[in-house]
Amino acid sequence: MCSPLLFISLLISLSSITFCFSSNHESISGPTGFKSEIINKESVRSPFHNPNLTRLDRIQNSVRDSFTRHHYLQSLISDKASVNSVESSVWPASGAYVMKYYIGTPAVETYAALDTGSGLTWLQCLPCENCYKQTKVPIYNPAASSSYDEINCHDIKCFQTGIGKCSEDFSCQYELAYVDTSFTRGILSEETVQFSDGLQNVTMKYFVIGCGHNTTLHTVGEGIPGIMGLSMKPESLVTQLSYHKFAYCLGDYDDIDARGYVTFGDAAHITGYTTPMQPFDGDENFPFYFLNLESLSVNNSTLSIPTGTFNLTKDYSSGFMIDSGTTFTLLKKAALNILVDHILQNWQYKNRILDSSNNFQLCYKSNMDNIMSAPVISFHFPGVHLQLPRWNTWVKVAEDIYCLAVLPTDGMSILGSFQQQNYHVGYDLVNHQVSFDFMYCTD
Ligand SMILES: *[C@@H]1O[C@H](CO)[C@@H](O)[C@H](O)[C@H]1NC(C)=O
Ligand SMILES: *[C@@H]1O[C@H](CO)[C@@H](O)[C@H](O)[C@H]1NC(C)=O
Ligand SMILES: *[C@@H]1O[C@H](CO)[C@@H](O)[C@H](O)[C@H]1NC(C)=O
Ligand SMILES: *[C@@H]1O[C@H](CO)[C@@H](O)[C@H](O)[C@H]1NC(C)=O
Ligand SMILES: *[C@@H]1O[C@H](CO)[C@@H](O)[C@H](O)[C@H]1NC(C)=O
Ligand SMILES: *[C@@H]1O[C@H](CO)[C@@H](O)[C@H](O)[C@H]1NC(C)=O
């Protein structure tokens, strides 16, 4: 990946902090790896926690956000600006887990949504031509930072990533359009960022970020200051630092004190079972994380879902993506119907109740003990049989009411964070594999 010259300089350099930026000649400095805590945006440990939300509010928000996120990813991947606005909330990572980091000199604390579907790391910046509501964490002021540096048009970094555009004043502008009329627009810049694992801080200098001065996102309530991009695009955190792997463990959705972690580079471990990522049409540079979902089973009996239902197709109307920012898994409607019918035939038909919002396809009036005897759902990938624990399968929507935490879709399918709870999920970017290892996310 490095140019030969850079590689030699790396060998003779005693420090281990030289890295290649993308496949080109620029480098940024940073640690060889690090670990950071992540928290659910809604947990009590998050500055964005809203104590006024009831359980039902929270679940309804997660349902709405899962559909919105699906819509966003679907339009992002098929590279189509969306014409129909389907939802009012189009924050691209609403269901997200957030991570704390420090930015600038002197360093100020901020938060970003961990987003495997995005490349660029960006945050709202002063002065705000347009900002969404952000009150819990101050809006970042680059003028107060001595390490902030706008990338100008003559710098190769402006064009390297494919997202920079030269503006009239020779600054390098970026603009990301989200679904609906949402967008973030600002200046591509270099800045020093720091991450903390609680024991020590690691520093990255010249990290390329988007400083958003004109961002319109129709969020409901408080917005997260920005996004940490973890896709395989050239501008993402993992590519900028040439990290060959990263891993995360997402804490319990239902535990308000839950914690999890994300690890990068040599701090990340690929453990458990692995399955290949799906490149699109053999395109090695396909930047998104798709997996080959071969089949689903219930108590080890394979469902008769037509083979190829989850194959990645040219128009992206099907495919199976793993995502950090979607809460509830979305499955192709026909496949979900087969799953629901199978469970109904085998388990406690008499206790079924209908979800009043009509989003969840299968709900039971049942207590926890009963839920623990529900049939076990597994997702089968080459190399991985992801047997979901009951608490990754059923969401408690009210006292003694549990619903199958899967939503229907006509488009591509997505493995959501609810189904990934307490799995150590590893992304091996060299061997193009994703790993799953069941464990509690205690750090
Ligand atoms: C919660 O409700 C109280 C009383 O209505 C209100 O003052 C407060 O701002 C609300 N908090 C949030 C985070 O919305
Ligand atoms: C913000 O960006 C939008 C879209 O490019 C543009 O129409 C609008 O004029 C900008 N707002 C300001 C205040 O510059
Ligand atoms: C990490 O850096 C931030 C900002 O400079 C500082 O507030 C924090 O105490 C540091 N944490 C550790 C563990 O050194
Ligand atoms: C399914 O089969 C596997 C392998 O034989 C076994 O480990 C697992 O416990 C079975 N699951 C259920 C729900 O019976
Ligand atoms: C789906 O993909 C597999 C290979 O991953 C292939 O063997 C199969 O023919 C495909 N099915 C359809 C319906 O495209
Ligand atoms: C499914 O398997 C689980 C665990 O082996 C068992 O407790 C349950 O009774 C089975 N359910 C059905 C419907 O076979």
Coordinates of C-alpha atoms and ligand atoms in Angstrom, one line a residue, residues 278 292 307-309 311, ligand 5:
Q278 CA -18.8 -9.7 -0.1
N292 CA -23.1 -13.7 2.5
T307 CA -31.4 -19.5 -2.1
G308 CA -30.0 -16.2 -3.4
T309 CA -32.6 -14.1 -1.4
N311 CA -27.3 -12.1 -2.7
Ligands
LIG5 C1 -26.2 -16.4 -4.9 O1 -24.8 -16.4 -4.8 C2 -24.2 -17.7 -4.7 C3 -22.7 -17.6 -4.5 O2 -22.5 -16.8 -3.4 C4 -24.5 -18.4 -6.1 O3 -23.9 -19.7 -6.0 C5 -25.9 -18.4 -6.3 O4 -26.2 -19.0 -7.6 C6 -26.6 -17.1 -6.3 N1 -28.0 -17.2 -6.4 C7 -28.7 -16.4 -7.1 C8 -30.2 -16.7 -7.1 O5 -28.3 -15.4 -7.7

